[in-house]
PDB file of C-alpha atoms in Angstrom:
ATOM      1  CA  MET A   1     114.388  -8.879 114.343  1.00  0.00           C
ATOM      2  CA  ASP A   2     117.313  -6.675 113.535  1.00  0.00           C
ATOM      3  CA  ILE A   3     118.834  -9.443 111.447  1.00  0.00           C
ATOM      4  CA  PHE A   4     115.623  -9.749 109.411  1.00  0.00           C
ATOM      5  CA  ARG A   5     115.509  -6.013 108.747  1.00  0.00           C
ATOM      6  CA  THR A   6     119.148  -5.920 107.660  1.00  0.00           C
ATOM      7  CA  SER A   7     118.641  -8.886 105.336  1.00  0.00           C
ATOM      8  CA  VAL A   8     115.625  -7.276 103.688  1.00  0.00           C
ATOM      9  CA  THR A   9     117.533  -4.023 103.215  1.00  0.00           C
ATOM     10  CA  LEU A  10     120.469  -5.794 101.603  1.00  0.00           C
ATOM     11  CA  LEU A  11     118.171  -7.771  99.290  1.00  0.00           C
ATOM     12  CA  ILE A  12     116.438  -4.591  98.159  1.00  0.00           C
ATOM     13  CA  CYS A  13     119.838  -2.965  97.648  1.00  0.00           C
ATOM     14  CA  LEU A  14     120.992  -5.816  95.407  1.00  0.00           C
ATOM     15  CA  PHE A  15     117.688  -5.888  93.526  1.00  0.00           C
ATOM     16  CA  HIS A  16     117.914  -2.200  92.689  1.00  0.00           C
ATOM     17  CA  SER A  17     121.626  -2.079  91.926  1.00  0.00           C
ATOM     18  CA  SER A  18     120.805  -1.594  88.241  1.00  0.00           C
ATOM     19  CA  LEU A  19     118.720   1.545  88.814  1.00  0.00           C
ATOM     20  CA  SER A  20     119.821   5.063  87.969  1.00  0.00           C
ATOM     21  CA  GLU A  21     121.853   7.095  90.461  1.00  0.00           C
ATOM     22  CA  THR A  22     118.816   9.065  91.622  1.00  0.00           C
ATOM     23  CA  GLN A  23     116.862   5.883  92.328  1.00  0.00           C
ATOM     24  CA  SER A  24     119.607   3.701  93.796  1.00  0.00           C
ATOM     25  CA  MET A  25     119.611   3.238  97.550  1.00  0.00           C
ATOM     26  CA  CYS A  26     123.099   1.757  97.455  1.00  0.00           C
ATOM     27  CA  LYS A  27     124.791   5.105  96.859  1.00  0.00           C
ATOM     28  CA  GLY A  28     125.526   7.103  99.975  1.00  0.00           C
ATOM     29  CA  THR A  29     123.504   6.566 103.124  1.00  0.00           C
ATOM     30  CA  LEU A  30     120.592   4.152 103.259  1.00  0.00           C
ATOM     31  CA  PRO A  31     117.094   5.672 103.087  1.00  0.00           C
ATOM     32  CA  PRO A  32     114.822   5.586 106.125  1.00  0.00           C
ATOM     33  CA  VAL A  33     112.768   2.465 106.777  1.00  0.00           C
ATOM     34  CA  LYS A  34     109.061   2.723 107.612  1.00  0.00           C
ATOM     35  CA  HIS A  35     107.276  -0.234 109.205  1.00  0.00           C
ATOM     36  CA  ALA A  36     103.533  -0.532 108.712  1.00  0.00           C
ATOM     37  CA  ALA A  37     100.802  -3.021 109.540  1.00  0.00           C
ATOM     38  CA  VAL A  38      98.529  -4.500 106.900  1.00  0.00           C
ATOM     39  CA  ASN A  39      95.618  -2.210 105.838  1.00  0.00           C
ATOM     40  CA  SER A  40      97.268   0.870 107.356  1.00  0.00           C
ATOM     41  CA  ASN A  41      98.448   4.052 105.607  1.00  0.00           C
ATOM     42  CA  VAL A  42     102.095   4.898 104.968  1.00  0.00           C
ATOM     43  CA  THR A  43     103.555   8.335 104.224  1.00  0.00           C
ATOM     44  CA  VAL A  44     106.327   8.636 101.626  1.00  0.00           C
ATOM     45  CA  PRO A  45     107.993  12.105 101.555  1.00  0.00           C
ATOM     46  CA  CYS A  46     108.391  14.054  98.306  1.00  0.00           C
ATOM     47  CA  PRO A  47     110.243  17.218  97.208  1.00  0.00           C
ATOM     48  CA  VAL A  48     108.985  20.591  98.405  1.00  0.00           C
ATOM     49  CA  LEU A  49     106.323  22.375  96.362  1.00  0.00           C
ATOM     50  CA  SER A  50     108.418  25.166  94.823  1.00  0.00           C
ATOM     51  CA  ALA A  51     106.503  26.291  91.701  1.00  0.00           C
ATOM     52  CA  THR A  52     103.015  27.132  90.486  1.00  0.00           C
ATOM     53  CA  GLU A  53     102.623  23.954  88.460  1.00  0.00           C
ATOM     54  CA  MET A  54     104.443  20.751  89.297  1.00  0.00           C
ATOM     55  CA  GLU A  55     104.143  17.045  88.607  1.00  0.00           C
ATOM     56  CA  PHE A  56     104.994  14.518  91.316  1.00  0.00           C
ATOM     57  CA  LYS A  57     105.861  10.935  90.388  1.00  0.00           C
ATOM     58  CA  LEU A  58     106.108   7.956  92.710  1.00  0.00           C
ATOM     59  CA  PHE A  59     108.259   4.948  91.836  1.00  0.00           C
ATOM     60  CA  LYS A  60     107.951   1.530  93.428  1.00  0.00           C
ATOM     61  CA  GLY A  61     111.341   0.076  92.727  1.00  0.00           C
ATOM     62  CA  SER A  62     111.980   1.006  89.098  1.00  0.00           C
ATOM     63  CA  ASP A  63     108.276   1.148  88.107  1.00  0.00           C
ATOM     64  CA  GLN A  64     106.237   4.326  88.196  1.00  0.00           C
ATOM     65  CA  VAL A  65     103.030   3.575  90.092  1.00  0.00           C
ATOM     66  CA  THR A  66     101.394   7.006  90.256  1.00  0.00           C
ATOM     67  CA  SER A  67     101.791  10.639  89.196  1.00  0.00           C
ATOM     68  CA  ILE A  68      99.921  13.765  90.258  1.00  0.00           C
ATOM     69  CA  TYR A  69      99.920  17.111  88.424  1.00  0.00           C
ATOM     70  CA  ILE A  70      99.298  20.093  90.702  1.00  0.00           C
ATOM     71  CA  LYS A  71      98.323  23.660  89.960  1.00  0.00           C
ATOM     72  CA  ILE A  72      98.386  25.947  92.954  1.00  0.00           C
ATOM     73  CA  ASN A  73      94.980  27.586  93.682  1.00  0.00           C
ATOM     74  CA  ASP A  74      93.356  25.383  91.047  1.00  0.00           C
ATOM     75  CA  THR A  75      92.659  22.012  92.612  1.00  0.00           C
ATOM     76  CA  SER A  76      90.133  21.148  89.903  1.00  0.00           C
ATOM     77  CA  ASN A  77      93.013  20.614  87.472  1.00  0.00           C
ATOM     78  CA  ASN A  78      94.922  18.259  89.757  1.00  0.00           C
ATOM     79  CA  ILE A  79      95.365  15.008  87.843  1.00  0.00           C
ATOM     80  CA  ASN A  80      95.923  11.755  89.691  1.00  0.00           C
ATOM     81  CA  LYS A  81      97.164   8.826  87.611  1.00  0.00           C
ATOM     82  CA  ASN A  82      97.434   5.605  89.576  1.00  0.00           C
ATOM     83  CA  LYS A  83      98.296   2.160  88.349  1.00  0.00           C
ATOM     84  CA  PRO A  84      95.532  -0.446  88.774  1.00  0.00           C
ATOM     85  CA  ALA A  85      95.448  -2.022  92.260  1.00  0.00           C
ATOM     86  CA  PHE A  86      97.590   0.798  93.645  1.00  0.00           C
ATOM     87  CA  SER A  87      95.965   3.401  95.849  1.00  0.00           C
ATOM     88  CA  ALA A  88      97.822   6.584  96.773  1.00  0.00           C
ATOM     89  CA  ILE A  89      97.114  10.296  97.165  1.00  0.00           C
ATOM     90  CA  LEU A  90      99.361  13.342  97.346  1.00  0.00           C
ATOM     91  CA  ASP A  91      99.201  15.388 100.529  1.00  0.00           C
ATOM     92  CA  VAL A  92     100.338  19.031 100.359  1.00  0.00           C
ATOM     93  CA  ASN A  93     100.986  21.154 103.436  1.00  0.00           C
ATOM     94  CA  TYR A  94     100.639  24.750 102.246  1.00  0.00           C
ATOM     95  CA  MET A  95     102.051  26.042 105.532  1.00  0.00           C
ATOM     96  CA  ASP A  96     105.589  24.878 104.708  1.00  0.00           C
ATOM     97  CA  ASN A  97     104.965  23.592 101.145  1.00  0.00           C
ATOM     98  CA  SER A  98     105.988  20.059 102.130  1.00  0.00           C
ATOM     99  CA  THR A  99     104.498  17.221 100.117  1.00  0.00           C
ATOM    100  CA  SER A 100     104.195  13.468 100.510  1.00  0.00           C
ATOM    101  CA  PHE A 101     102.431  10.523  98.951  1.00  0.00           C
ATOM    102  CA  ILE A 102     100.116   8.568 101.238  1.00  0.00           C
ATOM    103  CA  LEU A 103      99.843   4.861 100.451  1.00  0.00           C
ATOM    104  CA  LEU A 104      96.327   3.731 101.378  1.00  0.00           C
ATOM    105  CA  GLY A 105      95.418   0.320 102.783  1.00  0.00           C
ATOM    106  CA  VAL A 106      98.823  -1.224 102.211  1.00  0.00           C
ATOM    107  CA  THR A 107      99.368  -4.973 101.908  1.00  0.00           C
ATOM    108  CA  THR A 108     102.499  -7.089 102.017  1.00  0.00           C
ATOM    109  CA  ASN A 109     102.905  -6.517  98.268  1.00  0.00           C
ATOM    110  CA  PHE A 110     103.643  -2.844  99.022  1.00  0.00           C
ATOM    111  CA  THR A 111     106.976  -3.750 100.622  1.00  0.00           C
ATOM    112  CA  ASP A 112     109.644  -2.131  98.445  1.00  0.00           C
ATOM    113  CA  LEU A 113     111.861   0.900  97.872  1.00  0.00           C
ATOM    114  CA  TYR A 114     109.892   4.059  96.980  1.00  0.00           C
ATOM    115  CA  THR A 115     111.328   7.092  95.211  1.00  0.00           C
ATOM    116  CA  CYS A 116     109.477  10.383  94.790  1.00  0.00           C
ATOM    117  CA  GLU A 117     110.448  12.677  91.901  1.00  0.00           C
ATOM    118  CA  ALA A 118     109.121  16.116  90.975  1.00  0.00           C
ATOM    119  CA  GLU A 119     109.171  18.230  87.806  1.00  0.00           C
ATOM    120  CA  ILE A 120     108.541  21.961  87.486  1.00  0.00           C
ATOM    121  CA  ASN A 121     106.248  22.746  84.534  1.00  0.00           C
ATOM    122  CA  TYR A 122     105.473  26.398  85.234  1.00  0.00           C
ATOM    123  CA  PRO A 123     106.967  28.971  85.354  1.00  0.00           C
ATOM    124  CA  PRO A 124     109.443  28.041  82.619  1.00  0.00           C
ATOM    125  CA  PRO A 125     111.934  26.694  82.057  1.00  0.00           C
ATOM    126  CA  PHE A 126     110.775  23.135  82.509  1.00  0.00           C
ATOM    127  CA  LYS A 127     113.174  21.318  84.827  1.00  0.00           C
ATOM    128  CA  LYS A 128     113.448  18.349  87.104  1.00  0.00           C
ATOM    129  CA  VAL A 129     113.885  18.826  90.852  1.00  0.00           C
ATOM    130  CA  PRO A 130     117.261  17.333  91.850  1.00  0.00           C
ATOM    131  CA  HIS A 131     116.062  16.248  95.296  1.00  0.00           C
ATOM    132  CA  THR A 132     114.467  12.775  95.096  1.00  0.00           C
ATOM    133  CA  PRO A 133     113.625  11.364  98.550  1.00  0.00           C
ATOM    134  CA  GLN A 134     113.679   7.599  98.974  1.00  0.00           C
ATOM    135  CA  THR A 135     111.891   5.461 101.554  1.00  0.00           C
ATOM    136  CA  ILE A 136     111.898   1.732 102.304  1.00  0.00           C
ATOM    137  CA  VAL A 137     108.422   0.489 103.236  1.00  0.00           C
ATOM    138  CA  LEU A 138     108.125  -2.794 105.149  1.00  0.00           C
ATOM    139  CA  VAL A 139     104.553  -3.998 105.550  1.00  0.00           C
ATOM    140  CA  GLU A 140     104.310  -6.496 108.391  1.00  0.00           C
ATOM    141  CA  GLU A 141     101.595  -8.554 109.996  1.00  0.00           C
ATOM    142  CA  LYS A 142      99.544  -7.248 112.895  1.00  0.00           C
ATOM    143  CA  GLN A 143     101.428  -6.566 116.108  1.00  0.00           C
ATOM    144  CA  GLU A 144      99.090  -8.834 118.123  1.00  0.00           C
ATOM    145  CA  THR A 145     100.176 -11.849 116.079  1.00  0.00           C
ATOM    146  CA  LYS A 146     103.826 -10.951 116.495  1.00  0.00           C
ATOM    147  CA  ARG A 147     103.460 -10.595 120.236  1.00  0.00           C
ATOM    148  CA  HIS A 148     101.781 -14.012 120.364  1.00  0.00           C
ATOM    149  CA  ASP A 149     104.663 -15.538 118.423  1.00  0.00           C
ATOM    150  CA  LEU A 150     107.161 -13.832 120.726  1.00  0.00           C
ATOM    151  CA  CYS A 151     105.355 -15.242 123.750  1.00  0.00           C
ATOM    152  CA  GLN A 152     105.516 -18.725 122.243  1.00  0.00           C
ATOM    153  CA  HIS A 153     109.221 -18.382 121.536  1.00  0.00           C
ATOM    154  CA  GLY A 154     109.740 -17.006 125.047  1.00  0.00           C
ATOM    155  CA  SER A 155     107.934 -19.966 126.646  1.00  0.00           C
ATOM    156  CA  HIS A 156     109.999 -22.399 124.592  1.00  0.00           C
ATOM    157  CA  LEU A 157     113.150 -20.617 125.683  1.00  0.00           C
ATOM    158  CA  VAL A 158     112.148 -20.896 129.355  1.00  0.00           C
ATOM    159  CA  LEU A 159     111.514 -24.621 128.956  1.00  0.00           C
ATOM    160  CA  TRP A 160     114.909 -25.143 127.346  1.00  0.00           C
ATOM    161  CA  VAL A 161     116.608 -23.147 130.118  1.00  0.00           C
ATOM    162  CA  VAL A 162     114.879 -25.208 132.825  1.00  0.00           C
ATOM    163  CA  PHE A 163     115.727 -28.447 131.043  1.00  0.00           C
ATOM    164  CA  GLY A 164     119.364 -27.433 130.627  1.00  0.00           C
ATOM    165  CA  THR A 165     119.629 -26.410 134.288  1.00  0.00           C
ATOM    166  CA  MET A 166     118.192 -29.735 135.471  1.00  0.00           C
ATOM    167  CA  ALA A 167     120.528 -31.674 133.173  1.00  0.00           C
ATOM    168  CA  ILE A 168     123.585 -29.804 134.474  1.00  0.00           C
ATOM    169  CA  TYR A 169     122.437 -30.276 138.082  1.00  0.00           C
ATOM    170  CA  GLY A 170     121.963 -34.019 137.519  1.00  0.00           C
ATOM    171  CA  LEU A 171     125.392 -34.329 135.921  1.00  0.00           C
ATOM    172  CA  VAL A 172     127.089 -32.492 138.800  1.00  0.00           C
ATOM    173  CA  MET A 173     125.323 -34.591 141.428  1.00  0.00           C
ATOM    174  CA  THR A 174     126.258 -37.802 139.590  1.00  0.00           C
ATOM    175  CA  CYS A 175     129.918 -36.774 139.576  1.00  0.00           C
ATOM    176  CA  ILE A 176     129.805 -35.972 143.305  1.00  0.00           C
ATOM    177  CA  VAL A 177     128.223 -39.346 144.140  1.00  0.00           C
ATOM    178  CA  ILE A 178     130.830 -41.219 142.080  1.00  0.00           C
ATOM    179  CA  ILE A 179     133.684 -39.348 143.789  1.00  0.00           C
ATOM    180  CA  LEU A 180     132.251 -40.089 147.249  1.00  0.00           C
ATOM    181  CA  GLN A 181     131.834 -43.790 146.396  1.00  0.00           C
ATOM    182  CA  VAL A 182     135.441 -44.026 145.213  1.00  0.00           C
ATOM    183  CA  LYS A 183     136.699 -42.412 148.421  1.00  0.00           C
ATOM    184  CA  CYS A 184     134.575 -44.719 150.567  1.00  0.00           C
ATOM    185  CA  CYS A 185     135.882 -47.786 148.725  1.00  0.00           C
ATOM    186  CA  GLN A 186     139.449 -46.628 149.275  1.00  0.00           C
ATOM    187  CA  MET A 187     138.795 -46.169 152.992  1.00  0.00           C
ATOM    188  CA  ASP A 188     137.169 -49.639 153.317  1.00  0.00           C
ATOM    189  CA  THR A 189     140.051 -51.301 151.473  1.00  0.00           C
ATOM    190  CA  SER A 190     142.712 -49.861 153.783  1.00  0.00           C
ATOM    191  CA  PHE A 191     140.697 -50.900 156.832  1.00  0.00           C
ATOM    192  CA  LYS A 192     140.286 -54.450 155.504  1.00  0.00           C
ATOM    193  CA  ASP A 193     144.008 -54.702 154.723  1.00  0.00           C
ATOM    194  CA  ARG A 194     144.915 -53.819 158.292  1.00  0.00           C
ATOM    195  CA  GLU A 195     142.503 -56.427 159.681  1.00  0.00           C
ATOM    196  CA  CYS A 196     143.866 -59.118 157.391  1.00  0.00           C
ATOM    197  CA  ARG A 197     147.452 -58.419 158.385  1.00  0.00           C
ATOM    198  CA  ARG A 198     146.529 -58.771 162.049  1.00  0.00           C
ATOM    199  CA  LYS A 199     144.890 -62.158 161.442  1.00  0.00           C
ATOM    200  CA  TRP A 200     147.891 -63.560 159.570  1.00  0.00           C
ATOM    201  CA  GLN A 201     150.377 -62.370 162.145  1.00  0.00           C
ATOM    202  CA  GLY A 202     148.385 -63.866 164.978  1.00  0.00           C
ATOM    203  CA  VAL A 203     147.906 -62.515 168.443  1.00  0.00           C
ATOM    204  CA  GLN A 204     151.031 -62.607 170.696  1.00  0.00           C
ATOM    205  CA  HIS A 205     149.847 -63.610 174.144  1.00  0.00           C
ATOM    206  CA  PRO A 206     152.192 -63.097 177.117  1.00  0.00           C
ATOM    207  CA  THR A 207     153.783 -66.163 178.714  1.00  0.00           C
ATOM    208  CA  TRP A 208     152.284 -67.045 182.078  1.00  0.00           C
ATOM    209  CA  GLN A 209     154.849 -68.052 184.721  1.00  0.00           C
ATOM    210  CA  GLY A 210     153.321 -70.559 187.157  1.00  0.00           C
ATOM    211  CA  PHE A 211     154.735 -72.130 190.319  1.00  0.00           C
ATOM    212  CA  TYR A 212     155.242 -75.860 190.048  1.00  0.00           C
ATOM    213  CA  THR A 213     155.795 -78.178 193.081  1.00  0.00           C
ATOM    214  CA  ASP A 214     158.602 -80.517 192.575  1.00  0.00           C
ATOM    215  CA  THR A 215     157.229 -83.855 193.684  1.00  0.00           C
ATOM    216  CA  VAL A 216     160.186 -85.872 192.655  1.00  0.00           C
ATOM    217  CA  VAL A 217     162.122 -87.131 195.660  1.00  0.00           C
TER     218      VAL A 217
END
């Protein structure tokens, strides 16, 4: 799994190598990676709300997918401009003035590098916020499916381990049997050689001394 994540990160890095310095993930440290299931919501951080009127822009790769213009204490003038087939809202925490885009009902097509930019429109002068947070979003299948796949891979691994163990055991036992047979044949051959030598030499019987009666007169 770690190899897959690293590969995706490197591919995104190469794909966006032609972007500007503020949008390139290949300069400095890599941005954080957020994993999400299909049809879930993903939060992409943005610069802090630091002026009365600001415009927040969200980029998917090098394309701007949405922008929201905010006036503090005048929510009726908040303008949300989303690209077709892209659903996102801007969430503002007025306790600490933190902001973030929320991607709604993400699909696998949402997997990409996201960059959030902000511009101060009021009070003047008009200027761009230098801080541009970046986030890598990886939309994956449901966790239940992944667990099922992992179980299948785990069962296959167990079968291969058992098969390998049995094969090694059979090979070791075969070697032991062959060695024992060779030793037994060597022992039988030496025994047979000794028996053959005895047969060829013959058995030396002792000479019997009898008493003979001399009958010749």
